[in-house]
Short mmCIF file of C-alpha atoms and ligand atoms in Angstrom, two decimals:
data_model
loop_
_atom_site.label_atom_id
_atom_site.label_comp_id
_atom_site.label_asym_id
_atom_site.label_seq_id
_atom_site.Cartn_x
_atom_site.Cartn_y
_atom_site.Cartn_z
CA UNK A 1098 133.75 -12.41 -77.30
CA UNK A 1099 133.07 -14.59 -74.56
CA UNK A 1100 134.66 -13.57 -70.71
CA UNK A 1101 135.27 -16.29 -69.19
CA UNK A 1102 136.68 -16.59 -65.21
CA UNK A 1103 138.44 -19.94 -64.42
CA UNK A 1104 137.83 -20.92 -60.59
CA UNK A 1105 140.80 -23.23 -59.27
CA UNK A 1106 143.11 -21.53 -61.65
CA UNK A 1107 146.22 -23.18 -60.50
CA UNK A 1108 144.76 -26.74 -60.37
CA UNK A 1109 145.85 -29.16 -63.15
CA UNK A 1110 142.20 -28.35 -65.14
CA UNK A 1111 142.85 -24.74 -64.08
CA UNK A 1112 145.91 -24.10 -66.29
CA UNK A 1113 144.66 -26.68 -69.04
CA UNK A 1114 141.36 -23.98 -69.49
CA UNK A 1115 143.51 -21.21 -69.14
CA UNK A 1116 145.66 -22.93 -72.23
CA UNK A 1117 142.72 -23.71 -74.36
CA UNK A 1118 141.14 -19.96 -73.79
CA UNK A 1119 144.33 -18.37 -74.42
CA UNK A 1120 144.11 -20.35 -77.87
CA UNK A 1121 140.67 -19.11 -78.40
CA UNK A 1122 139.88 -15.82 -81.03
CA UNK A 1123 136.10 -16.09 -79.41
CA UNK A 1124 137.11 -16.37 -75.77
CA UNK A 1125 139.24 -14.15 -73.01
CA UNK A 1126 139.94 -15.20 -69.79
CA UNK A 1127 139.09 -11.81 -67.32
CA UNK A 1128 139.43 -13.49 -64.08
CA UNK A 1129 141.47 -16.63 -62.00
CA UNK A 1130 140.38 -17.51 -58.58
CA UNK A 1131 142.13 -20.15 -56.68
CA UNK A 1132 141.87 -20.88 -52.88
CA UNK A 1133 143.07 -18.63 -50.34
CA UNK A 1134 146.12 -20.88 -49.37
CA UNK A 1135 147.41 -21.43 -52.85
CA UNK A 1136 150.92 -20.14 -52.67
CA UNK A 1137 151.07 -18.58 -56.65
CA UNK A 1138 148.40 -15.89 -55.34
CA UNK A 1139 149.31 -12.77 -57.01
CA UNK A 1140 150.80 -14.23 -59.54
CA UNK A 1141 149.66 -13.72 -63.60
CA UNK A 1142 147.90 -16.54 -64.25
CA UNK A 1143 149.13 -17.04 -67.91
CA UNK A 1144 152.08 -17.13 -66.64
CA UNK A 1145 151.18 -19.61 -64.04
CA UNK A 1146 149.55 -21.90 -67.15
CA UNK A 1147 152.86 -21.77 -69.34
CA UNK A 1148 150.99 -19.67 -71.66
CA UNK A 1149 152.61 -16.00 -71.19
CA UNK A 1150 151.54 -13.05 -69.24
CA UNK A 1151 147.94 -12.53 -70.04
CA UNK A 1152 147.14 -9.51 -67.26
CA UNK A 1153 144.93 -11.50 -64.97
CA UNK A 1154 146.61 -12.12 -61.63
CA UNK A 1155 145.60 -15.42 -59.42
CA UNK A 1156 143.26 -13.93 -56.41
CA UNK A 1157 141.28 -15.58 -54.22
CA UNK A 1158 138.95 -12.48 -53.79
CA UNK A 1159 135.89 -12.46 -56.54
CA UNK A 1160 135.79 -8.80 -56.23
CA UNK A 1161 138.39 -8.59 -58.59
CA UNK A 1162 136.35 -10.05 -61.46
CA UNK A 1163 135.80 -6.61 -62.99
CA UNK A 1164 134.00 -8.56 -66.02
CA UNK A 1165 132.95 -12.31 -66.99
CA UNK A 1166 129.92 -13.84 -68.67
CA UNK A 1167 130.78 -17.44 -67.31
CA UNK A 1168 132.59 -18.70 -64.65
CA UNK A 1169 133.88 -22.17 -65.30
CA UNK A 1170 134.73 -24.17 -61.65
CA UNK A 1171 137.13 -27.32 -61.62
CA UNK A 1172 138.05 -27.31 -58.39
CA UNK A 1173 136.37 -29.48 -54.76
CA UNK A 1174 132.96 -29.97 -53.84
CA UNK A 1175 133.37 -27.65 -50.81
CA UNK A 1176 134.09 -24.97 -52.64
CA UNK A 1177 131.12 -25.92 -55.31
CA UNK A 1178 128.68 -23.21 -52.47
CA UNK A 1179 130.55 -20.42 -52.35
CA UNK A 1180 131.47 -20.31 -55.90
CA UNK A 1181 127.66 -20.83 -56.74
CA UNK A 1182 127.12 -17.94 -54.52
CA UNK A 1183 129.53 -15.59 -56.35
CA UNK A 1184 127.94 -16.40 -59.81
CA UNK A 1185 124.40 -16.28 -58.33
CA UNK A 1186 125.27 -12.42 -56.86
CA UNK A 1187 126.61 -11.40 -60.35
CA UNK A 1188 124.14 -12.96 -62.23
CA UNK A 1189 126.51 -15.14 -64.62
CA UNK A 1190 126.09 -18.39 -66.07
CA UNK A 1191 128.06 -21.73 -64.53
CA UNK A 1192 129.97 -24.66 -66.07
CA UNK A 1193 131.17 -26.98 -63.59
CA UNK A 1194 133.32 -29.74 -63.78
CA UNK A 1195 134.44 -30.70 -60.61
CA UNK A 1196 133.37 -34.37 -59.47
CA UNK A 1197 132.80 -36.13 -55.70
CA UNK A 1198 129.52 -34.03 -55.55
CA UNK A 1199 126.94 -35.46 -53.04
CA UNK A 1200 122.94 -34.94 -53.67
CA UNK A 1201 123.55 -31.68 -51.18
CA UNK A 1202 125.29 -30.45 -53.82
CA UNK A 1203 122.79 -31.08 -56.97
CA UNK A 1204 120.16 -29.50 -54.92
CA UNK A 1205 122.56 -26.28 -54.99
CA UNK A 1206 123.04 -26.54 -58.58
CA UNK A 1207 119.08 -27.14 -59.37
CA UNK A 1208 118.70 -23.66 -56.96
CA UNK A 1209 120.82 -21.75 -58.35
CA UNK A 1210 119.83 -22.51 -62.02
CA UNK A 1211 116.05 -21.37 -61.15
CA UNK A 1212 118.82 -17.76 -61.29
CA UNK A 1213 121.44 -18.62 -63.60
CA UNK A 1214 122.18 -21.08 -66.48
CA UNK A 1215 123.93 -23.84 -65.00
CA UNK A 1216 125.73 -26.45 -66.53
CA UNK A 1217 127.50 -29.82 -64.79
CA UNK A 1218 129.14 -32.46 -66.13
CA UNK A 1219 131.21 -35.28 -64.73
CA UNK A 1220 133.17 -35.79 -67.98
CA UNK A 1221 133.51 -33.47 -71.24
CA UNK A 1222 135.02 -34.85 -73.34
CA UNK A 1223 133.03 -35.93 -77.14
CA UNK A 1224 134.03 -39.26 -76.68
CA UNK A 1225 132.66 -40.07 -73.10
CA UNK A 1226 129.68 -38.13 -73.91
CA UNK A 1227 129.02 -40.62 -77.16
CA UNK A 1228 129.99 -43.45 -74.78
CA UNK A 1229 127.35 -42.88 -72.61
CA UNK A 1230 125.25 -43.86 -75.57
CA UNK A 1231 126.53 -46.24 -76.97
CA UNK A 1232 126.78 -48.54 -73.39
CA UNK A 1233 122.89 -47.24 -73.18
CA UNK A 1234 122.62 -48.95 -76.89
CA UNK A 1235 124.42 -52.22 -75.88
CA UNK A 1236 123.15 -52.67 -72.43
CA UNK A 1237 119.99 -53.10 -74.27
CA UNK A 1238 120.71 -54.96 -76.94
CA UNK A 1239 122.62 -57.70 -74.34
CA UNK A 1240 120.01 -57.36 -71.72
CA UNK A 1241 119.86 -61.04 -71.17
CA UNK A 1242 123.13 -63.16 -70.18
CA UNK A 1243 125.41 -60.58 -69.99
CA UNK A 1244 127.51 -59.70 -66.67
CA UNK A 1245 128.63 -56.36 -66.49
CA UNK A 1246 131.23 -54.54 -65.06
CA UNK A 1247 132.98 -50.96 -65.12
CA UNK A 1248 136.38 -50.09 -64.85
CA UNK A 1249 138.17 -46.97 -64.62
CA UNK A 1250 142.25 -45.75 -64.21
CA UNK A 1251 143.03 -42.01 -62.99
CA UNK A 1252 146.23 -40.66 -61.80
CA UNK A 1253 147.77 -41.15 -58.26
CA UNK A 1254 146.26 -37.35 -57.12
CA UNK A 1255 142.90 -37.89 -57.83
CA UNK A 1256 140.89 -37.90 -54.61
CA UNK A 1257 137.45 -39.77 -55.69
CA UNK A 1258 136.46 -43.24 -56.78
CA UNK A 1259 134.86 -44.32 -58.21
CA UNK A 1260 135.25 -41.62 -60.91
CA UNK A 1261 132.37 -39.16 -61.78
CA UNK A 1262 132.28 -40.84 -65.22
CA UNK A 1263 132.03 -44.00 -64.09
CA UNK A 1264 128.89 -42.73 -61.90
CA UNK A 1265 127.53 -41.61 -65.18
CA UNK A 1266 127.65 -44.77 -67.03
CA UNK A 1267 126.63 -46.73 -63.93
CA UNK A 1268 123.53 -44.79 -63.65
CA UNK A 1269 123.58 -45.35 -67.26
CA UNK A 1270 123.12 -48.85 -66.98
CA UNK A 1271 121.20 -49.27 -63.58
CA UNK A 1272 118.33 -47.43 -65.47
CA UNK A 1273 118.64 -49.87 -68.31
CA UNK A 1274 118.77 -53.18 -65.93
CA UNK A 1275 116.24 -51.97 -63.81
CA UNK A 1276 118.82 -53.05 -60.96
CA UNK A 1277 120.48 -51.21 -57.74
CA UNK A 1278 122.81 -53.97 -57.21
CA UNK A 1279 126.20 -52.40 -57.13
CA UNK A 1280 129.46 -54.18 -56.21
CA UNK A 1281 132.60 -51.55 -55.89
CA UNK A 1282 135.72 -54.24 -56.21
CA UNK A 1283 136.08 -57.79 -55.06
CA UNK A 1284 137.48 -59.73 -52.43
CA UNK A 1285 137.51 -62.86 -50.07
CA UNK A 1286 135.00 -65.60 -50.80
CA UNK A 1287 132.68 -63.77 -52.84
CA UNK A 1288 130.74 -66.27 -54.00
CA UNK A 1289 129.33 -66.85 -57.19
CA UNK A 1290 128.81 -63.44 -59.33
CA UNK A 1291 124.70 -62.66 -59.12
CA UNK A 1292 123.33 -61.96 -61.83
CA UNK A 1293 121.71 -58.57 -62.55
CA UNK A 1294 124.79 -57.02 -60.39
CA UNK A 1295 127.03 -54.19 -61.58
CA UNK A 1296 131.14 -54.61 -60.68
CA UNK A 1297 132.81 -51.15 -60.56
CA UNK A 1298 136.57 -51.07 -60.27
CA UNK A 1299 138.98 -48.28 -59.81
CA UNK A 1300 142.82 -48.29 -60.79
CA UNK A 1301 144.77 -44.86 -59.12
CA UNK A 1302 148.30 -44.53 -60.48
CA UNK A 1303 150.96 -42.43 -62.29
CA UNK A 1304 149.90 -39.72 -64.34
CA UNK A 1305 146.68 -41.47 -66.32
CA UNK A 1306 144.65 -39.16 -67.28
CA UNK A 1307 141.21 -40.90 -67.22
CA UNK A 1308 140.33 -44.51 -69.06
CA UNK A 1309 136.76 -45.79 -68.87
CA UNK A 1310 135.90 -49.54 -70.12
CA UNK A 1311 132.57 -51.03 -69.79
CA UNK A 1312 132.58 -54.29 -70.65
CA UNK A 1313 129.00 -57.04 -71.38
CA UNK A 1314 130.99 -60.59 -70.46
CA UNK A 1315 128.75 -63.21 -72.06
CA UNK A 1316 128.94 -66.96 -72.89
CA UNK A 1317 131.48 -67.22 -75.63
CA UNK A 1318 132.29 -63.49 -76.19
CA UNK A 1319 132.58 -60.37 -74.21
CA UNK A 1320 132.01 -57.12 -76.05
CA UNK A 1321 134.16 -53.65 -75.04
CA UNK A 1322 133.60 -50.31 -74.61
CA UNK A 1323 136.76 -48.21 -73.75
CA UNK A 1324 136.98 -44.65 -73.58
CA UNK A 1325 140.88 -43.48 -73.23
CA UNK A 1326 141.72 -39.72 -72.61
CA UNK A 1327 145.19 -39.08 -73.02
CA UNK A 1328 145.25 -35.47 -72.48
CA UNK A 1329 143.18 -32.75 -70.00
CA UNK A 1330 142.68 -30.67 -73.13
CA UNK A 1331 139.68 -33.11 -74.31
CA UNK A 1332 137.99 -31.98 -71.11
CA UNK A 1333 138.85 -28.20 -71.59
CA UNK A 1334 137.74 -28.02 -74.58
CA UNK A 1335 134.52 -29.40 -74.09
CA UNK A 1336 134.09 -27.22 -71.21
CA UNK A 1337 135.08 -24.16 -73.27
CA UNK A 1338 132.36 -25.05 -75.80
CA UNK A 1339 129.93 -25.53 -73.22
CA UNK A 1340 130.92 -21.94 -71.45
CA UNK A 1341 130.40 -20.45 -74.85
CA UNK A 1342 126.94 -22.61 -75.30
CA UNK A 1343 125.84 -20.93 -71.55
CA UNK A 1344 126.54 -17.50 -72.66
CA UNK A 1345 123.94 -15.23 -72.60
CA UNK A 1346 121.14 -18.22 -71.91
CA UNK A 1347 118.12 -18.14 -69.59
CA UNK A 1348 118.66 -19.39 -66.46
CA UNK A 1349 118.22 -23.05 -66.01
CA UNK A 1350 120.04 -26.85 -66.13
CA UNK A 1351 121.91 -27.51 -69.13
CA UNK A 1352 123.55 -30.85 -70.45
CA UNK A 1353 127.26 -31.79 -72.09
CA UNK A 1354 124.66 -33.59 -74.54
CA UNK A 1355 123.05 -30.79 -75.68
CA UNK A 1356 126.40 -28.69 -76.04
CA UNK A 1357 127.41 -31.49 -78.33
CA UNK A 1358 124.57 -31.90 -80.06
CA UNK A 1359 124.21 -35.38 -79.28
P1 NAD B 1946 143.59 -29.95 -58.85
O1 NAD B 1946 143.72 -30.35 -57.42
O2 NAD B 1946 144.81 -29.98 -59.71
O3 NAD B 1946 142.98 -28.45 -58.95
C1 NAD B 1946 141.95 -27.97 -58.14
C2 NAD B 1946 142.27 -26.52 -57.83
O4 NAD B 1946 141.17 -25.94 -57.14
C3 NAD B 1946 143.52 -26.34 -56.94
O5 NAD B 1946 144.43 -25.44 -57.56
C4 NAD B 1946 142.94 -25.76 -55.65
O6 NAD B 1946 143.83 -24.84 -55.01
C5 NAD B 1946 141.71 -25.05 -56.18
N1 NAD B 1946 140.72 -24.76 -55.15
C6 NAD B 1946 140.34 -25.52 -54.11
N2 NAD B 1946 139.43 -24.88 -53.36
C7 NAD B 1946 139.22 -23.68 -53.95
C8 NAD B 1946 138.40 -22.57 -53.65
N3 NAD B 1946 137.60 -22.55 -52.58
N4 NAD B 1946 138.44 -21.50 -54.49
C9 NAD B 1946 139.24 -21.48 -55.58
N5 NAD B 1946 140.06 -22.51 -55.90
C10 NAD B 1946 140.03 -23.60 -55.09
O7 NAD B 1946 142.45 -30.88 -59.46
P2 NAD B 1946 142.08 -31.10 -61.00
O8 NAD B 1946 142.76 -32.33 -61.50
O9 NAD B 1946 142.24 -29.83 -61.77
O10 NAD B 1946 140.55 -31.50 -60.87
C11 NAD B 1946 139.61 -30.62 -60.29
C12 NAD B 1946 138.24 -31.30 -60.29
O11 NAD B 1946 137.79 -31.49 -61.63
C13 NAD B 1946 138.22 -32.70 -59.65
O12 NAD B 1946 136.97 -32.87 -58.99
C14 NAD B 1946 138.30 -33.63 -60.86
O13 NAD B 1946 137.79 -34.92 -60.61
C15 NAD B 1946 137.47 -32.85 -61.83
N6 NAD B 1946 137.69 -33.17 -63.25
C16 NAD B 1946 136.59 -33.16 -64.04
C17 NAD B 1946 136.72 -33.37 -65.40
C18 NAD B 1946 135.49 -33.27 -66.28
O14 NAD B 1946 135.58 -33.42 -67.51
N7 NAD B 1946 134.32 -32.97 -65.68
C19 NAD B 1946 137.98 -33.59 -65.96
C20 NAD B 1946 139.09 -33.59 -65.12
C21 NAD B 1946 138.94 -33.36 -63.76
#
């Protein structure tokens, strides 16, 4: 039985963990943190997820994590510190999900796994994680004559762009192009489109969950890639799996590929 403690337990990735753990014979969820302004403080967090009482109450202080093997952390990239901190002091592995991070913040994840097992990933879903691949695959199989360009479509509330997946598949392709010439949308007299440049667009509206096309534009065809996630449980799930994968590893980084055994 794995413990898992969810931090951002309210947040829309929050409840969606809490969901798939509640689901799980192998997992049980022994601790919610959220922020200290989050108004449901106090409040069972089951309850809080649609999933029924399950005796953990939303807190915002990490004291009350009486047990937990992992902690799993969808939440900002200020609180991406502290929250190393806490799992750092209690010795327990990390899966984090949250996205926006600057390099400050991957030289706190590469510290704290010389401690801990430590495991980021912008995107966990199977399907991105194959993407990844398969643009690697094209981008060298079209390496000559090919313009290409990334686009991506998230909800209204997301607050980064582009999108941590997109980031992935961009560096991705950069390393395959040998290139650092990065456009992020168009406008005005641009000029004709140089070649060896990447185009990165972002789309925010509604309630999209997260769509990710890369697409090689060529002379007389244009090949696809599109990656559509229609629900947050993809990304639960695969950060369930990879909590479970963590548990009771050395300390060290980790990767959503080897989780998935890709
Ligand atoms: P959200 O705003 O719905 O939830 C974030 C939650 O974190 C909120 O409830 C907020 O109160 C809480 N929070 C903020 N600061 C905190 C702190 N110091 N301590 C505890 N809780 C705190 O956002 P979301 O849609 O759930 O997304 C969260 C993050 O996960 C974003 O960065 C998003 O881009 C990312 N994300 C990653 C994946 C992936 O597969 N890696 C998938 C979806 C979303």
């Amino acid at each position: 039985m794995v413990e898992i403690t969810i931090m951002g337990a309210a947040g829309r990735m929050g409840r969606t963990l809490i969901q798939v753990i509640s689901q799980d014979p192998d997992c049980r969820l022994t601790g919610a943190l959220e922020s200290a302004s989050c108004s449901l403080l106090g409040q069972d967090a089951g309850t809080v997820a649609g999933v029924g009482n399950l005796n953990v109450r939303l807190s915002s202080d990490p004291s009350d994590i009486t047990s937990c093997d992992v902690f799993i952390d969808f939440t900002t990239p200020e609180a991406l510190k502290p929250h190393l901190e806490i799992a750092v002091a209690k010795g327990k592995a990390f899966v984090v999900g949250t996205t926006g991070l600057q390099q400050e913040h991957f030289s706190l994840l590469e510290k704290a796994s010389q401690t801990i097992p430590v495991l980021w990933a912008p995107n966990f879903s199977v399907g991105i994680t194959l993407m990844a691949s398969l643009v690697r695959l094209a981008a060298k199989v079209l390496s000559t004559g090919f313009d290409v360009e990334i686009i991506e479509a998230h909800h209204r509330l997301k607050k980064d762009a582009p999108s941590g997946t997109a980031i992935k598949l961009l560096e991705v392709l950069k390393e395959v192009y040998q290139t650092s010439d990065v456009v992020y949308g168009r406008s005005g007299i641009t000029g004709e489109r140089p070649q060896n440049q990447i185009g990165v667009h972002a789309i925010r509206g509604g309630d999209i969950v997260g769509d990710h096309t890369v697409s090689f534009c060529g002379i007389g065809e244009r090949l696809e890639i599109t990656h559509r996630a229609s629900s947050r449980e993809t990304f639960a799930r695969g950060a369930v799996r990879a909590a479970k994968f963590l548990a009771g590893k050395p300390a060290g980084r980790y990767t959503i590929e080897e989780v998935l055994g890709l």
